[in-house]
């Protein structure tokens, strides 16, 4: 049974942020092999004002966007209503006429809350995919929590990227029988072991200096400043070590200023954001990846680094412990910079068995992930009453 599926999310590449939501891009593009998929992405109105930064072309999908308009700085609890009104004003007629079989929404708030209301309006089932901070952070706010709870409770299925997140979804009143754990995947054709020296040569990096790599948004919740504070301890053991940040975000200036204050600015480098297809060389070039996040689902960079044979130092949060065994890396408590310093030193002194790390990553493949996702959507539609197409 081939379905007509509409995906709604804020986590997908757009001309205003071409690198956004690459994990969703990989998953949804493959889902298009099973079902007819449209992707409608919410673009923050402030982002629209910043101008286009590139073009986005995704084979096998019909993609579009709408502008999410809301009152800035106030009324965060009204964002789901604003999200839905923005969607209906700009794409309402299109949605009423499209005759979708089901909706898939990626991110709990405001996206899933709004889509829950939309699905009831259209009379079709909906599936919620949750990622991490949408439940770990957003659901902790008193006025948003009941909205998220309702969206999860009424969903025909909930897809969580880790067991930890699935447990949280059930605690938020999702029907346990409808909650599915579906770890993100890796493309082994792209993320695979390779020559470290050749990767460093292509990236114009030192051929032999120990290299710690961070890949992700440069924001406090990702622990990027914790990593910087922990780095001097590694430098004391390995004076030629380098710390490279790949990504962009609000902490960029703070990182540069703090590196200067710590006296290690000459060993810290901000490479900026890079296309997803360029990440394998960064993982191959690194001695280890460090991601000291304060909360997570299962970050794809951990799986992708492992698929390249690169060990990982990460925090014991969310679903990371579920995918990172001791033979592939080290885990530390979040916010603990002393423990992070020691883990960096220990990881740098460990002789890692790269083949064992790659074998661990082999359990996470997009083909398996998407086959299960396609089946979940079919089951949801098969179990639902015939859609009552909206006529209003």
CSV table of C-alpha atoms in Angstrom, one decimal:
chain,number,residue,atom,x,y,z
A,1,UNK,CA,0.0,0.0,0.0
A,2,UNK,CA,1.5,3.3,-1.2
A,3,UNK,CA,0.3,6.3,0.8
A,4,UNK,CA,0.1,10.0,0.3
A,5,UNK,CA,2.0,11.4,3.3
A,6,UNK,CA,2.5,15.0,4.4
A,7,UNK,CA,5.5,15.7,6.6
A,8,UNK,CA,5.4,18.9,8.6
A,9,UNK,CA,8.4,20.1,10.6
A,10,UNK,CA,10.8,22.9,11.3
A,11,UNK,CA,13.7,20.5,10.9
A,12,UNK,CA,14.4,20.3,7.2
A,13,UNK,CA,16.7,22.2,4.8
A,14,UNK,CA,15.4,25.4,3.4
A,15,UNK,CA,16.9,28.2,1.2
A,16,UNK,CA,17.3,30.1,4.5
A,17,UNK,CA,19.1,27.3,6.3
A,18,UNK,CA,20.3,24.7,3.7
A,19,UNK,CA,22.1,22.6,6.4
A,20,UNK,CA,19.2,22.3,8.8
A,21,UNK,CA,17.8,18.9,9.8
A,22,UNK,CA,20.1,16.7,7.6
A,23,UNK,CA,19.0,13.6,9.5
A,24,UNK,CA,15.4,14.3,8.5
A,25,UNK,CA,16.5,15.0,4.9
A,26,UNK,CA,18.2,11.6,4.7
A,27,UNK,CA,15.2,9.8,6.3
A,28,UNK,CA,12.5,11.5,4.4
A,29,UNK,CA,14.3,11.2,1.0
A,30,UNK,CA,14.4,7.4,1.5
A,31,UNK,CA,10.8,7.3,2.7
A,32,UNK,CA,9.9,8.7,-0.7
A,33,UNK,CA,10.9,5.3,-2.1
A,34,UNK,CA,8.0,3.7,-0.2
A,35,UNK,CA,5.3,6.4,-0.2
A,36,UNK,CA,4.4,9.6,-2.0
A,37,UNK,CA,5.8,12.2,0.3
A,38,UNK,CA,5.3,16.0,0.5
A,39,UNK,CA,7.5,18.0,3.0
A,40,UNK,CA,6.2,21.3,4.3
A,41,UNK,CA,8.7,23.2,6.4
A,42,UNK,CA,8.0,25.9,8.9
A,43,UNK,CA,10.5,28.8,8.5
A,44,UNK,CA,10.8,31.3,11.3
A,45,UNK,CA,9.8,34.8,10.1
A,46,UNK,CA,13.1,36.2,11.5
A,47,UNK,CA,15.1,33.7,9.5
A,48,UNK,CA,13.2,34.8,6.4
A,49,UNK,CA,14.3,38.4,7.0
A,50,UNK,CA,18.0,37.2,6.9
A,51,UNK,CA,17.8,36.3,3.2
A,52,UNK,CA,18.5,33.2,1.3
A,53,UNK,CA,21.7,31.3,1.9
A,54,UNK,CA,21.4,28.6,-0.8
A,55,UNK,CA,19.2,26.3,-2.8
A,56,UNK,CA,17.7,23.0,-1.7
A,57,UNK,CA,16.9,20.1,-4.0
A,58,UNK,CA,15.8,16.8,-2.7
A,59,UNK,CA,15.2,14.0,-5.1
A,60,UNK,CA,11.9,12.0,-4.8
A,61,UNK,CA,10.2,14.6,-2.6
A,62,UNK,CA,7.8,17.5,-3.2
A,63,UNK,CA,9.1,20.2,-0.8
A,64,UNK,CA,7.6,23.6,0.1
A,65,UNK,CA,7.6,25.9,3.1
A,66,UNK,CA,5.5,28.4,5.0
A,67,UNK,CA,6.5,31.3,7.2
A,68,UNK,CA,5.9,30.8,10.9
A,69,UNK,CA,4.8,34.2,12.3
A,70,UNK,CA,4.5,34.8,16.1
A,71,UNK,CA,4.9,37.6,18.6
A,72,UNK,CA,8.6,37.6,19.5
A,73,UNK,CA,9.8,37.4,23.1
A,74,UNK,CA,6.3,36.9,24.5
A,75,UNK,CA,3.5,34.4,24.2
A,76,UNK,CA,5.7,31.3,23.8
A,77,UNK,CA,2.7,29.2,25.1
A,78,UNK,CA,0.7,30.6,22.1
A,79,UNK,CA,3.3,29.4,19.5
A,80,UNK,CA,1.4,26.3,18.5
A,81,UNK,CA,-1.7,28.3,17.7
A,82,UNK,CA,0.4,30.8,15.8
A,83,UNK,CA,2.1,27.9,13.9
A,84,UNK,CA,-1.3,26.5,12.9
A,85,UNK,CA,-2.7,29.8,11.9
A,86,UNK,CA,0.4,30.6,9.8
A,87,UNK,CA,0.0,27.3,8.1
A,88,UNK,CA,-3.7,27.6,7.4
A,89,UNK,CA,-3.5,31.2,6.1
A,90,UNK,CA,-0.7,30.3,3.7
A,91,UNK,CA,-1.4,26.7,2.7
A,92,UNK,CA,-4.9,25.9,4.0
A,93,UNK,CA,-6.6,25.4,0.7
A,94,UNK,CA,-3.8,23.2,-0.5
A,95,UNK,CA,-4.1,21.0,2.6
A,96,UNK,CA,-7.9,20.6,2.2
A,97,UNK,CA,-7.6,19.5,-1.4
A,98,UNK,CA,-4.6,17.2,-1.2
A,99,UNK,CA,-6.4,14.1,0.3
A,100,UNK,CA,-3.4,12.9,2.3
A,101,UNK,CA,-3.6,9.5,4.0
A,102,UNK,CA,-1.7,10.6,7.1
A,103,UNK,CA,0.5,13.3,8.6
A,104,UNK,CA,4.0,12.9,10.0
A,105,UNK,CA,5.3,15.6,12.2
A,106,UNK,CA,8.9,15.9,13.4
A,107,UNK,CA,9.3,17.9,16.6
A,108,UNK,CA,6.9,18.1,19.6
A,109,UNK,CA,6.5,21.8,20.1
A,110,UNK,CA,5.0,23.8,18.6
A,111,UNK,CA,4.9,21.5,15.5
A,112,UNK,CA,3.2,18.4,16.9
A,113,UNK,CA,0.7,20.4,19.0
A,114,UNK,CA,-0.4,22.3,15.9
A,115,UNK,CA,-0.5,19.2,13.7
A,116,UNK,CA,-2.6,17.4,16.2
A,117,UNK,CA,-5.2,20.1,15.8
A,118,UNK,CA,-4.8,20.0,12.0
A,119,UNK,CA,-5.2,16.3,11.8
A,120,UNK,CA,-8.5,16.4,13.7
A,121,UNK,CA,-9.7,19.2,11.4
A,122,UNK,CA,-8.8,17.1,8.3
A,123,UNK,CA,-10.1,13.8,9.8
A,124,UNK,CA,-6.8,11.9,9.1
A,125,UNK,CA,-4.3,10.1,11.4
A,126,UNK,CA,-1.1,11.7,12.5
A,127,UNK,CA,2.3,10.4,13.7
A,128,UNK,CA,4.6,12.3,16.0
A,129,UNK,CA,8.4,12.0,15.8
A,130,UNK,CA,10.3,13.3,18.9
A,131,UNK,CA,14.0,14.0,19.0
A,132,UNK,CA,15.3,15.1,22.4
A,133,UNK,CA,15.0,18.6,23.7
A,134,UNK,CA,11.5,18.9,22.4
A,135,UNK,CA,10.5,16.6,25.3
A,136,UNK,CA,13.5,17.0,27.6
A,137,UNK,CA,13.3,20.8,27.7
A,138,UNK,CA,10.0,22.1,26.1
A,139,UNK,CA,7.8,19.7,28.1
A,140,UNK,CA,9.3,20.9,31.4
A,141,UNK,CA,7.5,24.3,30.9
A,142,UNK,CA,4.3,24.3,32.8
A,143,UNK,CA,2.1,25.9,30.1
A,144,UNK,CA,3.6,23.9,27.2
A,145,UNK,CA,3.6,20.5,28.9
A,146,UNK,CA,-0.2,20.0,28.8
A,147,UNK,CA,-0.2,20.9,25.1
A,148,UNK,CA,2.5,18.4,24.3
A,149,UNK,CA,0.8,15.8,26.5
A,150,UNK,CA,-2.4,16.1,24.5
A,151,UNK,CA,-0.6,15.9,21.2
A,152,UNK,CA,1.2,12.7,22.2
A,153,UNK,CA,-1.9,11.2,23.8
A,154,UNK,CA,-4.0,11.6,20.7
A,155,UNK,CA,-1.3,10.6,18.2
A,156,UNK,CA,-1.9,7.4,16.2
A,157,UNK,CA,1.8,6.6,16.8
A,158,UNK,CA,4.8,8.2,18.4
A,159,UNK,CA,8.3,7.6,17.1
A,160,UNK,CA,11.2,8.2,19.5
A,161,UNK,CA,14.8,8.2,18.6
A,162,UNK,CA,15.9,6.4,21.8
A,163,UNK,CA,14.5,4.2,24.6
A,164,UNK,CA,15.0,7.1,27.1
A,165,UNK,CA,12.9,9.4,24.9
A,166,UNK,CA,10.2,6.7,24.5
A,167,UNK,CA,10.0,6.4,28.3
A,168,UNK,CA,9.5,10.1,28.6
A,169,UNK,CA,6.8,10.1,25.9
A,170,UNK,CA,4.9,7.4,27.8
A,171,UNK,CA,5.3,9.5,31.0
A,172,UNK,CA,3.7,12.3,29.0
A,173,UNK,CA,0.6,10.2,28.4
A,174,UNK,CA,1.5,8.7,25.0
A,175,UNK,CA,-0.1,5.2,24.6
A,176,UNK,CA,2.8,2.8,25.3
A,177,UNK,CA,1.4,0.4,22.6
A,178,UNK,CA,1.7,3.1,20.0
A,179,UNK,CA,5.3,4.3,20.9
A,180,UNK,CA,8.1,3.0,18.7
A,181,UNK,CA,11.8,3.3,19.2
A,182,UNK,CA,13.5,4.0,15.9
A,183,UNK,CA,17.1,5.0,16.2
A,184,UNK,CA,18.4,7.3,13.5
A,185,UNK,CA,20.6,5.8,10.8
A,186,UNK,CA,23.9,6.2,9.0
A,187,UNK,CA,24.8,6.0,5.3
A,188,UNK,CA,27.7,3.5,5.3
A,189,UNK,CA,28.5,4.5,1.7
A,190,UNK,CA,29.3,8.0,2.9
A,191,UNK,CA,30.5,7.5,6.5
A,192,UNK,CA,33.2,4.8,6.3
A,193,UNK,CA,36.8,4.5,7.6
A,194,UNK,CA,39.5,6.1,5.5
A,195,UNK,CA,43.1,7.4,5.6
A,196,UNK,CA,43.6,9.9,8.4
A,197,UNK,CA,46.6,11.4,6.7
A,198,UNK,CA,44.8,11.9,3.4
A,199,UNK,CA,41.8,13.5,5.2
A,200,UNK,CA,44.0,15.9,7.1
A,201,UNK,CA,45.8,16.8,3.9
A,202,UNK,CA,42.5,17.6,2.1
A,203,UNK,CA,41.4,19.7,5.1
A,204,UNK,CA,44.8,21.4,5.4
A,205,UNK,CA,45.3,20.2,9.0
A,206,UNK,CA,48.5,19.3,10.8
A,207,UNK,CA,49.5,15.7,9.9
A,208,UNK,CA,50.3,14.5,13.4
A,209,UNK,CA,48.9,16.9,16.1
A,210,UNK,CA,46.2,15.2,18.3
A,211,UNK,CA,42.9,16.5,17.1
A,212,UNK,CA,39.6,16.8,19.2
A,213,UNK,CA,36.6,17.4,17.0
A,214,UNK,CA,33.2,19.0,17.9
A,215,UNK,CA,30.4,18.9,15.3
A,216,UNK,CA,27.1,20.6,16.0
A,217,UNK,CA,25.4,23.8,16.8
A,218,UNK,CA,27.6,26.2,18.8
A,219,UNK,CA,25.2,26.8,21.7
A,220,UNK,CA,25.3,26.4,25.4
A,221,UNK,CA,23.0,23.3,25.6
A,222,UNK,CA,25.4,21.4,23.3
A,223,UNK,CA,28.2,21.9,25.8
A,224,UNK,CA,30.6,23.6,23.4
A,225,UNK,CA,31.9,25.9,26.2
A,226,UNK,CA,32.2,23.0,28.6
A,227,UNK,CA,34.5,21.4,26.0
A,228,UNK,CA,36.6,24.5,25.7
A,229,UNK,CA,37.0,24.8,29.5
A,230,UNK,CA,38.1,21.1,29.6
A,231,UNK,CA,40.6,21.4,26.8
A,232,UNK,CA,43.5,23.0,28.6
A,233,UNK,CA,43.9,19.9,30.7
A,234,UNK,CA,44.5,17.9,27.6
A,235,UNK,CA,46.9,20.5,26.3
A,236,UNK,CA,49.0,20.1,29.5
A,237,UNK,CA,49.5,16.4,28.5
A,238,UNK,CA,49.6,17.0,24.8
A,239,UNK,CA,50.9,20.5,24.0
A,240,UNK,CA,50.4,20.2,20.3
A,241,UNK,CA,46.7,19.1,20.6
A,242,UNK,CA,44.1,21.0,18.5
A,243,UNK,CA,40.4,21.5,19.2
A,244,UNK,CA,38.3,22.1,16.0
A,245,UNK,CA,34.7,23.2,16.1
A,246,UNK,CA,32.6,22.4,13.0
A,247,UNK,CA,29.3,24.3,13.1
A,248,UNK,CA,27.8,27.7,13.7
A,249,UNK,CA,25.7,29.3,16.4
A,250,UNK,CA,25.4,32.0,19.1
A,251,UNK,CA,28.4,30.9,21.1
A,252,UNK,CA,30.9,31.6,18.3
A,253,UNK,CA,32.1,34.9,19.8
A,254,UNK,CA,32.2,33.6,23.3
A,255,UNK,CA,34.3,30.6,22.3
A,256,UNK,CA,36.9,32.9,20.6
A,257,UNK,CA,37.0,35.2,23.6
A,258,UNK,CA,37.3,32.4,26.2
A,259,UNK,CA,40.0,30.6,24.2
A,260,UNK,CA,42.0,33.8,24.3
A,261,UNK,CA,41.4,34.2,28.0
A,262,UNK,CA,42.5,30.6,28.6
A,263,UNK,CA,45.7,31.1,26.6
A,264,UNK,CA,44.9,28.4,24.0
A,265,UNK,CA,43.5,30.5,21.1
A,266,UNK,CA,46.3,29.2,18.9
A,267,UNK,CA,45.1,25.6,19.4
A,268,UNK,CA,41.4,26.3,18.9
A,269,UNK,CA,39.9,26.6,15.5
A,270,UNK,CA,36.4,27.4,14.3
A,271,UNK,CA,35.8,25.8,10.9
A,272,UNK,CA,32.3,27.1,10.5
A,273,UNK,CA,29.4,25.0,9.1
A,274,UNK,CA,30.2,22.5,6.4
A,275,UNK,CA,27.9,20.5,4.1
A,276,UNK,CA,26.8,17.1,5.4
A,277,UNK,CA,28.7,15.3,2.6
A,278,UNK,CA,32.0,16.9,3.7
A,279,UNK,CA,31.8,15.6,7.3
A,280,UNK,CA,33.4,12.2,6.7
A,281,UNK,CA,36.8,13.7,6.2
A,282,UNK,CA,36.5,15.6,9.4
A,283,UNK,CA,35.6,12.4,11.3
A,284,UNK,CA,38.5,10.5,9.7
A,285,UNK,CA,40.9,13.4,10.5
A,286,UNK,CA,40.0,13.5,14.2
A,287,UNK,CA,41.5,11.4,16.9
A,288,UNK,CA,38.2,11.6,18.7
A,289,UNK,CA,34.8,13.4,18.6
A,290,UNK,CA,33.6,15.1,21.7
A,291,UNK,CA,29.9,16.1,22.2
A,292,UNK,CA,29.3,17.1,25.8
A,293,UNK,CA,25.6,18.0,25.4
A,294,UNK,CA,23.4,18.9,28.4
A,295,UNK,CA,20.4,17.0,26.8
A,296,UNK,CA,20.0,14.9,23.7
A,297,UNK,CA,18.0,12.2,21.9
A,298,UNK,CA,20.6,10.3,19.8
A,299,UNK,CA,22.8,12.8,17.9
A,300,UNK,CA,23.6,11.6,14.5
A,301,UNK,CA,27.2,12.9,14.7
A,302,UNK,CA,27.9,10.2,17.3
A,303,UNK,CA,26.7,7.5,14.9
A,304,UNK,CA,28.5,9.0,11.9
A,305,UNK,CA,31.8,9.4,13.8
A,306,UNK,CA,31.6,5.7,14.9
A,307,UNK,CA,30.8,4.6,11.4
A,308,UNK,CA,34.2,6.2,10.4
A,309,UNK,CA,35.9,4.4,13.2
A,310,UNK,CA,36.4,7.5,15.3
A,311,UNK,CA,36.0,7.1,19.1
A,312,UNK,CA,33.6,9.4,21.0
A,313,UNK,CA,33.7,11.3,24.3
A,314,UNK,CA,30.1,12.3,25.2
A,315,UNK,CA,27.9,13.0,28.1
A,316,UNK,CA,25.7,10.4,29.7
A,317,UNK,CA,22.4,12.0,28.6
A,318,UNK,CA,19.3,10.9,26.6
A,319,UNK,CA,19.9,8.0,24.3
A,320,UNK,CA,23.7,8.4,24.0
A,321,UNK,CA,24.5,5.5,26.4
A,322,UNK,CA,22.2,3.3,24.4
A,323,UNK,CA,24.4,3.6,21.3
A,324,UNK,CA,27.9,4.3,22.7
A,325,UNK,CA,29.5,1.2,24.4
A,326,UNK,CA,32.8,1.3,26.2
A,327,UNK,CA,34.7,-0.1,23.2
A,328,UNK,CA,33.6,2.9,21.1
A,329,UNK,CA,34.1,5.8,23.6
A,330,UNK,CA,33.8,7.3,27.1
A,331,UNK,CA,30.8,8.8,28.9
A,332,UNK,CA,30.8,11.5,31.5
A,333,UNK,CA,28.2,13.4,33.5
A,334,UNK,CA,26.7,16.5,31.9
A,335,UNK,CA,28.1,19.8,33.1
A,336,UNK,CA,31.1,18.2,34.8
A,337,UNK,CA,34.1,19.8,33.2
A,338,UNK,CA,36.7,18.0,35.5
A,339,UNK,CA,35.3,14.7,34.4
A,340,UNK,CA,35.3,15.8,30.8
A,341,UNK,CA,39.0,16.9,31.1
A,342,UNK,CA,39.9,13.5,32.4
A,343,UNK,CA,37.9,11.7,29.7
A,344,UNK,CA,39.7,13.6,27.0
A,345,UNK,CA,43.1,12.7,28.5
A,346,UNK,CA,42.1,9.0,28.9
A,347,UNK,CA,40.6,8.8,25.4
A,348,UNK,CA,43.8,10.4,23.9
A,349,UNK,CA,45.9,7.7,25.6
A,350,UNK,CA,43.7,4.7,24.6
A,351,UNK,CA,44.6,2.5,21.7
A,352,UNK,CA,41.1,2.2,20.2
A,353,UNK,CA,40.2,-0.8,18.0
A,354,UNK,CA,38.7,1.1,15.1
A,355,UNK,CA,37.2,-2.0,13.5
A,356,UNK,CA,35.2,-2.7,16.7
A,357,UNK,CA,33.8,0.9,16.6
A,358,UNK,CA,32.7,0.5,13.0
A,359,UNK,CA,31.0,-2.8,13.8
A,360,UNK,CA,29.0,-1.1,16.6
A,361,UNK,CA,27.9,1.6,14.2
A,362,UNK,CA,26.8,-1.0,11.6
A,363,UNK,CA,23.7,-1.6,13.7
A,364,UNK,CA,22.3,1.8,12.7
A,365,UNK,CA,21.4,2.0,9.0
A,366,UNK,CA,19.0,4.3,7.3
A,367,UNK,CA,17.6,1.5,5.1
A,368,UNK,CA,16.4,-0.5,8.2
A,369,UNK,CA,15.1,2.7,9.8
A,370,UNK,CA,13.1,3.8,6.9
A,371,UNK,CA,11.7,0.4,6.1
A,372,UNK,CA,10.3,0.3,9.7
A,373,UNK,CA,9.0,3.9,9.4
A,374,UNK,CA,7.2,3.1,6.2
A,375,UNK,CA,5.6,0.1,7.9
A,376,UNK,CA,4.5,2.1,10.9
A,377,UNK,CA,2.7,4.6,8.7
A,378,UNK,CA,1.0,1.8,6.8
A,379,UNK,CA,-0.2,0.3,10.0
A,380,UNK,CA,-1.5,3.6,11.3
A,381,UNK,CA,-3.6,4.2,8.2
A,382,UNK,CA,-4.8,0.6,8.0
A,383,UNK,CA,-6.0,0.8,11.6
A,384,UNK,CA,-7.7,4.2,11.2
A,385,UNK,CA,-11.3,4.8,10.0
A,386,UNK,CA,-11.7,6.0,6.4
A,387,UNK,CA,-10.5,9.7,6.3
A,388,UNK,CA,-13.3,12.2,6.6
A,389,UNK,CA,-12.1,14.8,4.1
A,390,UNK,CA,-12.6,18.4,5.2
A,391,UNK,CA,-15.0,20.3,3.2
A,392,UNK,CA,-14.8,23.6,5.0
